[in-house]
Short mmCIF file of C-alpha atoms and ligand atoms in Angstrom, two decimals:
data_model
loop_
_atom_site.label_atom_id
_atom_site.label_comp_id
_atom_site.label_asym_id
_atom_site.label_seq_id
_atom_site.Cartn_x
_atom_site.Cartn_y
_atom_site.Cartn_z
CA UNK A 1 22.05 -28.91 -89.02
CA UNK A 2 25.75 -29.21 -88.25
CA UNK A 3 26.68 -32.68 -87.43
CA UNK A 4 27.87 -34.15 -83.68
CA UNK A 5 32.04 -34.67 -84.71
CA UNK A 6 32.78 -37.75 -82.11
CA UNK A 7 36.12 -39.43 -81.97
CA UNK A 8 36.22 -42.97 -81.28
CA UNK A 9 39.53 -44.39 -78.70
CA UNK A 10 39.95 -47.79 -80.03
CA UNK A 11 38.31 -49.39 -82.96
CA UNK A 12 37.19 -52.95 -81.21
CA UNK A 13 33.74 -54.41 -81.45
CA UNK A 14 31.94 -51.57 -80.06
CA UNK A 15 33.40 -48.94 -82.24
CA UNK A 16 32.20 -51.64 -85.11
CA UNK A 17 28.59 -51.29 -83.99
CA UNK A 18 28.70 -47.86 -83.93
CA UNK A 19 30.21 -47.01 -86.87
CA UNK A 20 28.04 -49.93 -88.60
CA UNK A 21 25.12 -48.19 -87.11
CA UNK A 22 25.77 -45.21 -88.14
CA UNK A 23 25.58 -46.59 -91.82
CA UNK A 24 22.67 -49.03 -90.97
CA UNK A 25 20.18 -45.95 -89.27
CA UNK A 26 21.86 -43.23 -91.74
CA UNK A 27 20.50 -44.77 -94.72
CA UNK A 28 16.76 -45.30 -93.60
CA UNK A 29 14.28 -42.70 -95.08
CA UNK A 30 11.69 -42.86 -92.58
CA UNK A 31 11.87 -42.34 -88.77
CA UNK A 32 9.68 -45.19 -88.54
CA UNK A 33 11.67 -47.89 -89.68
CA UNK A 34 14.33 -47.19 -87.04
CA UNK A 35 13.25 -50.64 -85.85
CA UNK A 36 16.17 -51.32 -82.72
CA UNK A 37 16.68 -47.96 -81.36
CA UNK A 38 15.32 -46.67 -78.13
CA UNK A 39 15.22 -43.14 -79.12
CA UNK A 40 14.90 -42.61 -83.13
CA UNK A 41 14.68 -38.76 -82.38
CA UNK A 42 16.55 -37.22 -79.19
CA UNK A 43 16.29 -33.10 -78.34
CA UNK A 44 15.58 -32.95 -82.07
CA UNK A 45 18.65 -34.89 -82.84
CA UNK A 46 18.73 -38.21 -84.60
CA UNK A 47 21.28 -40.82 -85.06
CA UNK A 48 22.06 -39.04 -88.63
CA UNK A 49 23.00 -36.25 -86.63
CA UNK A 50 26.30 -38.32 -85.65
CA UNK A 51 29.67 -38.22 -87.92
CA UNK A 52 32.89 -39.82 -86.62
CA UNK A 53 35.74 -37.66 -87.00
CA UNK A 54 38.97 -39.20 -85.64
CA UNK A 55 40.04 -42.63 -84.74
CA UNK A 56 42.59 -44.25 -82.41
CA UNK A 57 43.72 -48.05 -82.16
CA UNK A 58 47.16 -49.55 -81.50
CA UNK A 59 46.42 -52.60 -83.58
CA UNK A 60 48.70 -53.08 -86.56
CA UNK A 61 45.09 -54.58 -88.56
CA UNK A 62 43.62 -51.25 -87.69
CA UNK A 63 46.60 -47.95 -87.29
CA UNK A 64 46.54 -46.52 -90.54
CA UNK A 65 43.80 -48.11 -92.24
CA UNK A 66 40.34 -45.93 -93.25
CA UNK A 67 37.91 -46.53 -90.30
CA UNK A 68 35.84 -48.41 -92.97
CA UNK A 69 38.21 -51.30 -93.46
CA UNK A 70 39.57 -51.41 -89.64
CA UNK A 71 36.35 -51.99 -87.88
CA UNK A 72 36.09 -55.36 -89.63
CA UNK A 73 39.57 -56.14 -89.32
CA UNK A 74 41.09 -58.82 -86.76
CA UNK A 75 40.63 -59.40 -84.20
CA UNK A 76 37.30 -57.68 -84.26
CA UNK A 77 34.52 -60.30 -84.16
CA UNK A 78 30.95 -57.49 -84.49
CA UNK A 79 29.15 -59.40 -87.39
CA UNK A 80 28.85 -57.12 -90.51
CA UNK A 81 25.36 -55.78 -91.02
CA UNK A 82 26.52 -53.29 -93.35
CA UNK A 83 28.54 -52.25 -95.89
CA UNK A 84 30.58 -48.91 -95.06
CA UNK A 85 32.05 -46.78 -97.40
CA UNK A 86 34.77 -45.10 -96.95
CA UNK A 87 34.73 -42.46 -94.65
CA UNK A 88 38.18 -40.66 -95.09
CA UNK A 89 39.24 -41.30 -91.52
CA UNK A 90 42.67 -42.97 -91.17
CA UNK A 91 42.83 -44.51 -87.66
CA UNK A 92 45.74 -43.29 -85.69
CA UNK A 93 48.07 -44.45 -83.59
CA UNK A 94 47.53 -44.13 -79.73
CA UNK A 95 49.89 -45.01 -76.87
CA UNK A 96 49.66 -48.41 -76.11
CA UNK A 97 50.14 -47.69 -71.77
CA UNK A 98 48.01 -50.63 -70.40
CA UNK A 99 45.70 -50.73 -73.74
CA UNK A 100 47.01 -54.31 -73.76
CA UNK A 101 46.78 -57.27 -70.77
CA UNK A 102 48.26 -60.29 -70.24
CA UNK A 103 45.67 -62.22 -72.10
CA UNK A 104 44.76 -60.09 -75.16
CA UNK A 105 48.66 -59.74 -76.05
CA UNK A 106 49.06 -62.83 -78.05
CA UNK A 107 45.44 -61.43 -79.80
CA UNK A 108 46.98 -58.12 -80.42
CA UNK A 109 49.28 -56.89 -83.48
CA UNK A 110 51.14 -54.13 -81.86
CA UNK A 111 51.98 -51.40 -84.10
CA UNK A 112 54.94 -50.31 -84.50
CA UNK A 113 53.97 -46.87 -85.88
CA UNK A 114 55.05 -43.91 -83.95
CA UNK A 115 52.54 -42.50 -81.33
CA UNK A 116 50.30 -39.39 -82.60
CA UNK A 117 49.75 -36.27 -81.44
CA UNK A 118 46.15 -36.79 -79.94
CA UNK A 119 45.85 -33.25 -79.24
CA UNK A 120 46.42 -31.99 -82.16
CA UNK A 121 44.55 -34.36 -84.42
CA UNK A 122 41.33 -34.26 -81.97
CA UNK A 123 41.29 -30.40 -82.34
CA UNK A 124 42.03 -30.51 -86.41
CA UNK A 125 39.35 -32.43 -86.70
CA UNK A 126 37.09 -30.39 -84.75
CA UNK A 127 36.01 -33.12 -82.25
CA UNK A 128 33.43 -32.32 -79.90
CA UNK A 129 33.23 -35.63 -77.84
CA UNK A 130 35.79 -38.13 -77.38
CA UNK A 131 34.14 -41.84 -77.12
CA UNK A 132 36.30 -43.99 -74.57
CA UNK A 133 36.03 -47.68 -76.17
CA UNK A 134 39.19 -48.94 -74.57
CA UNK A 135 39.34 -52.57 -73.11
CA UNK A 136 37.78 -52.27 -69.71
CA UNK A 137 41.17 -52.95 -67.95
CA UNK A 138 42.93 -49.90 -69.67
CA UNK A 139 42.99 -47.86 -66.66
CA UNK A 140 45.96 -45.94 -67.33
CA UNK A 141 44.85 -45.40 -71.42
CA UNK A 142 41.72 -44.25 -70.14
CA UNK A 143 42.86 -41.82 -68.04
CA UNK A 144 45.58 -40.43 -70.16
CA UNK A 145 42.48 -39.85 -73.28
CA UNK A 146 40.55 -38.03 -70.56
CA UNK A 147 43.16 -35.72 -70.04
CA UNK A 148 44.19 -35.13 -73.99
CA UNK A 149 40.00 -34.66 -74.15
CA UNK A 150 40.57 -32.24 -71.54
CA UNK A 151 43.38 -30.50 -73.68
CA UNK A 152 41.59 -30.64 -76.80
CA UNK A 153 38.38 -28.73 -75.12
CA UNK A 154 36.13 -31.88 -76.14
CA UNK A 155 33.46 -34.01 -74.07
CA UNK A 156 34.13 -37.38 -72.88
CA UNK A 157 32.09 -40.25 -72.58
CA UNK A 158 33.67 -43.42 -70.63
CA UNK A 159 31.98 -46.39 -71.75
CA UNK A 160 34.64 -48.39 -69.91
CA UNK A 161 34.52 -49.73 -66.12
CA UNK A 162 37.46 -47.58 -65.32
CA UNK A 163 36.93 -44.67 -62.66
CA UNK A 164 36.70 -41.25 -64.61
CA UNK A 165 33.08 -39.83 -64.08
CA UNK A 166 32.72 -41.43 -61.22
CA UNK A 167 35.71 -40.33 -59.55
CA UNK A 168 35.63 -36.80 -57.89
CA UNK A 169 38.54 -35.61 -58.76
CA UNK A 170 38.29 -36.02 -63.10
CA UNK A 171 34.92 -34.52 -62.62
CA UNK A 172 36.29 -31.54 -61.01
CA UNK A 173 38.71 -31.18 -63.39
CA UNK A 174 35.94 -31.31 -66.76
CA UNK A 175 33.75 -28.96 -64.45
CA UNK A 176 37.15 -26.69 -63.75
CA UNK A 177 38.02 -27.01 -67.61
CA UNK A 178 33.80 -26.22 -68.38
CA UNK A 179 33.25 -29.56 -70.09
CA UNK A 180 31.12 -32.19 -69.70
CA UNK A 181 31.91 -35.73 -68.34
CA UNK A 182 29.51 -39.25 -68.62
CA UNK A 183 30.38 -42.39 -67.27
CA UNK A 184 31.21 -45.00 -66.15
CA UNK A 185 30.70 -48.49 -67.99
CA UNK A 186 28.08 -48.17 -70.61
CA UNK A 187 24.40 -50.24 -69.50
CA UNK A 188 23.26 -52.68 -72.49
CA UNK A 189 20.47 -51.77 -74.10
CA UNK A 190 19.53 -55.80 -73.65
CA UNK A 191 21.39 -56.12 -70.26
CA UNK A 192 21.43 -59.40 -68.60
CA UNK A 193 22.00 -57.67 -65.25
CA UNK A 194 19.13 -55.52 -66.03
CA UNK A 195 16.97 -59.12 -66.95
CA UNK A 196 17.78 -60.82 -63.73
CA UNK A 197 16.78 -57.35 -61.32
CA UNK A 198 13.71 -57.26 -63.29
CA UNK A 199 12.91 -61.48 -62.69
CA UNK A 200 13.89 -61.01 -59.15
CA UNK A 201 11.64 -58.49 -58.35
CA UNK A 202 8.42 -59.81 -60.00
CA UNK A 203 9.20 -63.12 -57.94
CA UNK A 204 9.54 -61.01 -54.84
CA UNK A 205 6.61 -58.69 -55.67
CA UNK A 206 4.50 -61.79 -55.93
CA UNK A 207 5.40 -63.30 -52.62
CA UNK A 208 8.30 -65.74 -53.69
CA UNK A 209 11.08 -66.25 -51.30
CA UNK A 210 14.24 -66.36 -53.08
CA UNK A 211 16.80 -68.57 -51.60
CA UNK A 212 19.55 -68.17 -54.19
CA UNK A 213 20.86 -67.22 -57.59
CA UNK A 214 23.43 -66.94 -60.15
CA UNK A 215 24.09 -65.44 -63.55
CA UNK A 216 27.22 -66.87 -65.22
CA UNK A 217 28.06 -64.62 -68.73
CA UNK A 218 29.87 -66.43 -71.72
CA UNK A 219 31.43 -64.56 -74.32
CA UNK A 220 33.87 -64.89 -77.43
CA UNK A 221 34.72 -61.21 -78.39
CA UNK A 222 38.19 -59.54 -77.07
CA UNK A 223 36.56 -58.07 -74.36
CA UNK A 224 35.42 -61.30 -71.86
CA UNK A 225 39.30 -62.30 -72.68
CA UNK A 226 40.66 -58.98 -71.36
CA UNK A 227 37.73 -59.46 -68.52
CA UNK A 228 39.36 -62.83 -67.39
CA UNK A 229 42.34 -61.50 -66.23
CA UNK A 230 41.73 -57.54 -65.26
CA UNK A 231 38.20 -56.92 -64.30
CA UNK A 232 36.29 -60.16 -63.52
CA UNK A 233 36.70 -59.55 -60.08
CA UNK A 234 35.81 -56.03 -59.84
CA UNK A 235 32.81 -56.65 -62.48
CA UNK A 236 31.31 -60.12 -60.49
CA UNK A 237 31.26 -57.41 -57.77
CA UNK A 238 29.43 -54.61 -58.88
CA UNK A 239 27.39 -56.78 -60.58
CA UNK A 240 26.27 -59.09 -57.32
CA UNK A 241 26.02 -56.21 -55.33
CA UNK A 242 23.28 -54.96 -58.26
CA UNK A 243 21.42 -57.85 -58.65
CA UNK A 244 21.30 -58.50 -54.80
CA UNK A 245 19.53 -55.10 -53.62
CA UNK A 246 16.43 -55.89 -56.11
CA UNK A 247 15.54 -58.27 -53.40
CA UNK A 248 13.82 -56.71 -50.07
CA UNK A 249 15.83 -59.27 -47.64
CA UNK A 250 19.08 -61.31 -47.62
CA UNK A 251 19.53 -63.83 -50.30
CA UNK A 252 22.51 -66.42 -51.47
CA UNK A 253 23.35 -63.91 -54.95
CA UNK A 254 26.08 -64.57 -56.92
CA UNK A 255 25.91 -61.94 -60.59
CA UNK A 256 28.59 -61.69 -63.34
CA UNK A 257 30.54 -64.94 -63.31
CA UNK A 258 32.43 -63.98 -66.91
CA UNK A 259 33.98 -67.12 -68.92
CA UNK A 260 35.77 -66.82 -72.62
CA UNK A 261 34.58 -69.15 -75.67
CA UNK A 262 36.31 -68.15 -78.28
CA UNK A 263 33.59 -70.18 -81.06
CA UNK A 264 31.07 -67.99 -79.79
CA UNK A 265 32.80 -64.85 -81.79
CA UNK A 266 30.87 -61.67 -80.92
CA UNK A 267 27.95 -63.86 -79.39
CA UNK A 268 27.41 -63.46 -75.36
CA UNK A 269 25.27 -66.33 -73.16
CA UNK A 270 24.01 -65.36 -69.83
CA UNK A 271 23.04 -68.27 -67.80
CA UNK A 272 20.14 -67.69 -64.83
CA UNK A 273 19.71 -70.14 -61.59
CA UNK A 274 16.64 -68.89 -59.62
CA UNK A 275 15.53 -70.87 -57.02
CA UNK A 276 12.56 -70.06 -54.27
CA UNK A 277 9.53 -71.05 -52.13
CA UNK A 278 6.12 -69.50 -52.23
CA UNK A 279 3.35 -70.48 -50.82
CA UNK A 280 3.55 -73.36 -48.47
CA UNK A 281 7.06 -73.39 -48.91
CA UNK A 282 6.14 -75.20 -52.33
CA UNK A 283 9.69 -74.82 -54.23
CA UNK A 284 10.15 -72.94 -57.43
CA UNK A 285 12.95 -73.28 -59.73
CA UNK A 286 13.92 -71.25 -63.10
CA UNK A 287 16.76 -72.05 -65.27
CA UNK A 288 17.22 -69.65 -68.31
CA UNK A 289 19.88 -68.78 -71.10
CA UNK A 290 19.71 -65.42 -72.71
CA UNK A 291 21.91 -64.87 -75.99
CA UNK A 292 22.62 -61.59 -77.28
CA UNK A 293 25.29 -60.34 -79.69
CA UNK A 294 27.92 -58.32 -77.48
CA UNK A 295 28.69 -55.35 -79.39
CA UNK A 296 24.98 -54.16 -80.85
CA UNK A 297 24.27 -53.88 -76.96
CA UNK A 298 26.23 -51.24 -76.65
CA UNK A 299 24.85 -48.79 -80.11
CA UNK A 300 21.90 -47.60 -79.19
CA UNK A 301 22.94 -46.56 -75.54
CA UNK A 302 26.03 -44.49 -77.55
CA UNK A 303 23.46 -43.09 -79.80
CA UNK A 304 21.55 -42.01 -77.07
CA UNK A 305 24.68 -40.35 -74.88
CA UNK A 306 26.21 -38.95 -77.92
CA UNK A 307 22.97 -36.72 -78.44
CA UNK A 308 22.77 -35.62 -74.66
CA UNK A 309 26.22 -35.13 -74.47
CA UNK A 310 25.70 -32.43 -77.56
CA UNK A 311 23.08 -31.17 -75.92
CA UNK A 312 25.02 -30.36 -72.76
CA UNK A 313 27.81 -28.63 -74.79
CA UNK A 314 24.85 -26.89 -76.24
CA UNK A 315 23.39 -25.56 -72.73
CA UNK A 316 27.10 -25.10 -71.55
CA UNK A 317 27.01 -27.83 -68.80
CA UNK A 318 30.11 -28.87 -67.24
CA UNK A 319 31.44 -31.54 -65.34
CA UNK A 320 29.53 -35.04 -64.60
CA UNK A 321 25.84 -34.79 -66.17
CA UNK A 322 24.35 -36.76 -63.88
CA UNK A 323 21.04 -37.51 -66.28
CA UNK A 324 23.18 -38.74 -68.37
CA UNK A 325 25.09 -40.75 -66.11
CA UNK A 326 22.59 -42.46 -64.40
CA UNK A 327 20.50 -43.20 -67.52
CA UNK A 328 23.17 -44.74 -69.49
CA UNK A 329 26.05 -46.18 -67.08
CA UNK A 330 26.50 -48.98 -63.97
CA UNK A 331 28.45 -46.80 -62.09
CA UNK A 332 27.54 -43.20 -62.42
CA UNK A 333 29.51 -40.03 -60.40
CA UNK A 334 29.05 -40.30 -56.30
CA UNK A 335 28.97 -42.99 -54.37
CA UNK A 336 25.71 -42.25 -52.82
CA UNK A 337 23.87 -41.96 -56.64
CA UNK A 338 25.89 -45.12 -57.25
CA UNK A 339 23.85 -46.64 -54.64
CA UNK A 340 20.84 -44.70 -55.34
CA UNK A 341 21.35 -46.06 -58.82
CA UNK A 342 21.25 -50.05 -57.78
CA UNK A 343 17.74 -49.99 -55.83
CA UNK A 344 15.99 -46.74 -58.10
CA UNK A 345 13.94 -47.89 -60.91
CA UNK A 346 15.30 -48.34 -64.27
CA UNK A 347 12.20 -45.90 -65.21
CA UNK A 348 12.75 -42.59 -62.96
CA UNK A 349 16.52 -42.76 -64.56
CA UNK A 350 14.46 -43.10 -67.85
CA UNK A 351 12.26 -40.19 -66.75
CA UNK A 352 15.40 -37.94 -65.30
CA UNK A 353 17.04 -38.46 -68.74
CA UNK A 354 13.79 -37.77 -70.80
CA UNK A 355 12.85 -34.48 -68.88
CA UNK A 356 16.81 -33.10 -69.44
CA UNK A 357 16.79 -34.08 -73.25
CA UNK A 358 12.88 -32.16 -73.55
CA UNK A 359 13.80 -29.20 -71.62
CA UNK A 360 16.70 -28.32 -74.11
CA UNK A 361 14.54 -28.72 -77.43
N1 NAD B 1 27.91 -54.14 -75.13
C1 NAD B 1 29.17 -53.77 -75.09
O1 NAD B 1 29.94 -54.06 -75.97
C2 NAD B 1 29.65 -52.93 -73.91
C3 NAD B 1 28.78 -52.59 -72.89
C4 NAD B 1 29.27 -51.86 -71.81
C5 NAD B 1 30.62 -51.46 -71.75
N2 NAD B 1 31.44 -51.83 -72.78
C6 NAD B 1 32.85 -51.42 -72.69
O2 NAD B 1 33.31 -50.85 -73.91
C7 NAD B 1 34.71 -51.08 -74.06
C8 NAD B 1 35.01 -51.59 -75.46
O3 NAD B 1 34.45 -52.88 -75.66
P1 NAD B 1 34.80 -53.70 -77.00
O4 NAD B 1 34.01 -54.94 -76.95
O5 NAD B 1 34.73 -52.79 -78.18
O6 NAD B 1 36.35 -54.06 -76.72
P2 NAD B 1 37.45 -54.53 -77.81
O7 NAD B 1 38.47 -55.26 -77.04
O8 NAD B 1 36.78 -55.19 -78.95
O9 NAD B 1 38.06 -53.13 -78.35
C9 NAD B 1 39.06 -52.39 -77.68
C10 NAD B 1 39.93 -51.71 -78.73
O10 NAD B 1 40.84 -50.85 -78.07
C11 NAD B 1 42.11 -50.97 -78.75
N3 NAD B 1 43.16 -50.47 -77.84
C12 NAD B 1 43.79 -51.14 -76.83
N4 NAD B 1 44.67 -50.30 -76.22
C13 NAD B 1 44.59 -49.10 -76.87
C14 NAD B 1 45.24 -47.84 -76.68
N5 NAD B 1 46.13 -47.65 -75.71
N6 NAD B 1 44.92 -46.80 -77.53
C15 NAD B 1 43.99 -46.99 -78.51
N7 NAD B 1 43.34 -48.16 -78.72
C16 NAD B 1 43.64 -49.20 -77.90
C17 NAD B 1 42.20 -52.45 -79.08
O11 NAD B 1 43.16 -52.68 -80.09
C18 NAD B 1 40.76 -52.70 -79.56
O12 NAD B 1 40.61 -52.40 -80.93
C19 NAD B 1 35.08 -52.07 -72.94
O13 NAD B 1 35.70 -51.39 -71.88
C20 NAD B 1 33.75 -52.62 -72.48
O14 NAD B 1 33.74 -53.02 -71.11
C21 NAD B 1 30.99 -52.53 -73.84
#
């Protein structure tokens, strides 16, 4: 079976999990030990199915290092769960454009190297999907891999907050060019946004009255720093407006509160304030922390799009795949899905995604 060729765009903690993962689920003989992955098998595809082929970073640590040594190099902060051996892969240089904020520069070794040709290298090393693992205020980086992707003839999957599947106009353009497009910002595979939908409606279901309710996240990897200053806003946003229409009626919701810690490394705490009446007004209160390792979340979801995003170049499907989309991302293509996408059920997005991955085996 010829293998998925993916290139990663930036080696952070994500790119760590994946590649880590890779290892981790490559070495295991039998399907059922793939203890931690949502789909061992996908459209006959499995996780060993996956090969990285190309690499970008513009981290001194990282630019010109074999993707085995840069994914555990500063400041990455993904605990090791594997040894990887070499893979042959030097990562290359990308251009920096907003890859780098105001708060992540003094974290950052800028390379000096000169940029690469990311045309060129993505099309000698055969890539079929490019993998956008930028920071998630790197809206200018993002949209300048989604057009060398375009150039190169490969998928892309935006992982990223940034508008590229969901915007009308890139989608056009991966339909126009007969490629296909998923996106945007990757869903956890432990989500707390995801947790505090699923609390809200059981309390609801059963008659509670919720009056209000928060979820503050804490996190120590590069990516709640780069949060702080470029997306916090625009995440505490999508995230409210989420949590808020799992409840039939008007509530006090505030969702995605992000802080920086730096001692808590890789580690991310979500912090839940539920408070309600039910019957007889009597008052009901729930106060919960949820800890998760941040960049894990992300591996099995990748796994997951990497497979359906092969099996769209395989069925020649260009443009957005919305199954795709709205299985694995917060904000998938068209506003009205978008919104679709905040009251459906996590399951029919489960089902939609299911039915195109069965269809194609
Ligand atoms: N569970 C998760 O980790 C998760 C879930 C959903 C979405 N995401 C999204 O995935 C993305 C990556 O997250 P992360 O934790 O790996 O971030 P990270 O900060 O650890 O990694 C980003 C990497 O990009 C590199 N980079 C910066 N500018 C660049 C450029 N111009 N060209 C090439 N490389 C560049 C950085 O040096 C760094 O290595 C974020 O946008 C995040 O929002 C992550």
């Amino acid at each position: 079976m010829p293998k998925i060729k993916v290139a990663l765009i930036g080696v952070g903690n994500c790119a760590s999990a994946f590649v880590q993962g890779l290892q981790y689920y490559g070495k295991l003989e039998k399907e059922e030990d793939s203890v931690g992955l949502r789909n061992p098998q996908l459209g006959g595809l499995s996780p060993k199915d996956i090969q990285v082929v190309a690499a970008f970073d513009v981290d001194d640590r990282k630019v010109g290092k074999d993707l085995a040594e840069a994914i555990f190099a500063a400041p990455n902060n993904a605990p090791k769960v594997t040894d990887v051996a070499a893979t042959d892969i030097t990562v290359n240089k990308g251009p920096a454009l907003d890859g780098i904020g105001k708060s992540t520069k003094n974290v950052v070794q800028m390379s000096n190297a000169p940029d690469s040709n990311v045309v060129k290298i993505l099309k000698a090393a055969k890539a079929e999907i490019v993998i956008n693992l930028l920071p998630s205020g790197a809206t200018m980086a993002s949209q300048y891999y989604a057009e060398q992707a375009l150039a190169a003839g490969c998928a892309f999957v935006n992982a990223t907050p940034n508008f590229i599947a969901s915007d009308a106009t890139w989608a056009k353009r991966f339909e126009e060019a007969g490629l296909p497009l998923a996106g945007d910002d990757l869903i956890d595979q432990v989500g707390s946004t995801a947790l505090h939908k699923t609390l809200l409606k059981l309390l609801s279901m059963n008659g509670v009255k919720i009056t209000e309710t928060y979820q503050l996240d804490v996190g120590g990897g590069t990516e709640s720093l780069d949060t702080m200053d470029r997306t916090r806003d625009a995440k505490r946003a999508i995230k409210t407006q989420s949590v808020a229409s799992s409840l039939p009626y008007k509530a006090e919701v505030v969702a995605g509160s992000t802080d920086y810690v730096d001692f808590l490394q890789n580690k991310r705490d979500s912090y839940f304030w539920i408070s309600g009446v039910y019957f007889c007004n009597a008052p009901m209160q729930i106060d919960l922390k949820f800890s998760t390792v941040d960049a894990p979340n992300a591996g099995s979801v990748l796994f997951d799009v990497v497979r359906a995003m092969k099996i769209a170049l395989r069925k020649k499907l260009k443009g957005a795949i919305v199954p795709v989309c709205a299985y694995a991302f917060k904000r998938p293509p068209a506003q009205a899905l978008w919104n679709a996408r905040q009251m459906l059920p996590l399951e029919t997005a489960e089902e939609t995604f299911k039915c195109f991955t069965v269809e194609s085996t």
